[in-house]
């Protein structure tokens, strides 16, 4: 498991605070968005806020994080809050898990807040579990809120979907993800910039790329393929399709950057922002037409790789064009 420290979504929490204040909370919600975008964290933050002892009048936008209820939430020991999810990645949510969480609906709340039941990765609910859940959704209990999370709405049974209010979670912007990485994960500014670009706004993906040393590897690719003739490196890369794929992605980004630099752009739109000097030299060496031809050649090689063609010659051509 990755050490995921995704923050909850402050905007969504605020929206729920307002719904609570105005007595408009529905009894079932479906949080939809990519993995690691903060759906479960937000569901737990909502549970915390609705049960916070400093928020019994519902006037607060954020939980206090200090009262006995908030502290119980921190250790997942709050009697009015329950979370179930598949026990291992890709596994189904067991029917016993669904039964155990729904038991709470019948029980009286321990505190003065709301009971919050969270079903993570609800796309892994099997039909039997979904049917039990459906019964609960049809006979809602006024002091209970059910929150389901899923990566795609299409994977949730329509009968369940139609009984839930949907809340969409969007990936971060590149700049916001870059900030997350520098502030919460101690990444350097330059590495964060590259990771944020490659991860398309998803923190979980950025963390996976970080753990696989993607930033170091991309600089190795630039040093050993673009800026020098390192036959041993190429030979090594050619042994693994995944490594070829990675190299081509890096080359695509590099040539794209060089075209931008040649067009006078040198701001944060550049992926390889940590290599501006090398990029400028590279862009100067080639004519604009050479760069666009090179870009087409890289894209062609990517297509060949995806169609399982031998890539050795295509890679040599790319090298010659540089
Ligand atoms: Zn509190």
Coordinates of N, CA and C in Angstrom, one line a residue, residues 11 19 30 57-58 62 77 80 86 104 108 112 114 126 138 177 188 196 204 213 221 246 265 272 278 310 315:
X11 N -13.8 22.2 -0.1 CA -15.1 22.8 -0.7 C -16.3 21.9 -0.4
X19 N -25.4 22.3 4.1 CA -26.6 21.5 4.0 C -27.1 21.1 5.4
X30 N -23.3 9.7 -3.3 CA -22.3 8.9 -4.1 C -21.2 9.8 -4.5
X57 N -24.6 22.8 17.3 CA -25.6 23.7 16.7 C -25.4 23.8 15.2
X58 N -24.4 23.1 14.7 CA -24.3 23.0 13.2 C -23.8 24.3 12.6
X62 N -15.8 23.7 9.9 CA -14.8 22.7 10.1 C -14.9 22.1 11.5
X77 N -12.3 5.1 15.9 CA -13.0 4.4 17.0 C -14.3 5.1 17.4
X80 N -20.4 5.9 16.1 CA -21.5 6.2 15.2 C -21.0 6.3 13.7
X86 N -13.3 -2.9 0.1 CA -12.7 -4.2 -0.2 C -11.5 -4.5 0.7
X104 N -25.8 -0.8 12.1 CA -25.7 0.5 12.8 C -26.9 1.4 12.5
X108 N -29.4 2.8 18.1 CA -29.5 4.3 18.5 C -28.1 4.9 18.4
X112 N -24.7 12.8 19.9 CA -25.8 13.7 19.5 C -25.8 14.0 18.0
X114 N -24.7 12.7 13.9 CA -25.4 11.8 12.9 C -24.5 10.5 12.8
X126 N -21.1 -6.6 -4.5 CA -21.7 -7.7 -5.4 C -23.2 -7.5 -5.3
X138 N -34.2 2.4 0.6 CA -35.6 2.6 0.5 C -36.3 3.0 1.7
X177 N -1.5 20.4 -7.6 CA -0.8 19.1 -7.3 C 0.7 19.4 -7.0
X188 N 11.1 18.2 -4.0 CA 11.7 19.4 -4.4 C 10.8 20.1 -5.4
X196 N 3.8 16.4 -11.2 CA 2.5 16.9 -11.4 C 2.0 16.9 -12.9
X204 N -2.4 10.3 -6.3 CA -2.0 8.9 -6.2 C -1.1 8.5 -7.2
X213 N 10.7 6.4 -8.8 CA 11.9 7.3 -9.2 C 11.8 7.8 -10.6
X221 N 17.3 9.4 -18.8 CA 17.0 9.2 -20.2 C 17.5 10.4 -21.0
X246 N 8.5 4.1 -21.5 CA 8.9 5.3 -20.7 C 9.8 6.2 -21.4
X265 N 8.5 30.3 -25.5 CA 7.9 30.0 -24.2 C 8.9 29.4 -23.2
X272 N 9.9 19.8 -18.7 CA 11.3 19.6 -18.1 C 11.9 20.9 -17.7
X278 N 19.6 23.0 -20.9 CA 19.8 22.0 -21.9 C 18.8 22.1 -23.0
X310 N 8.8 -4.1 -34.0 CA 10.2 -3.9 -33.4 C 10.5 -2.4 -33.5
X315 N 13.9 3.8 -33.0 CA 14.6 4.5 -32.0 C 16.0 5.1 -32.5

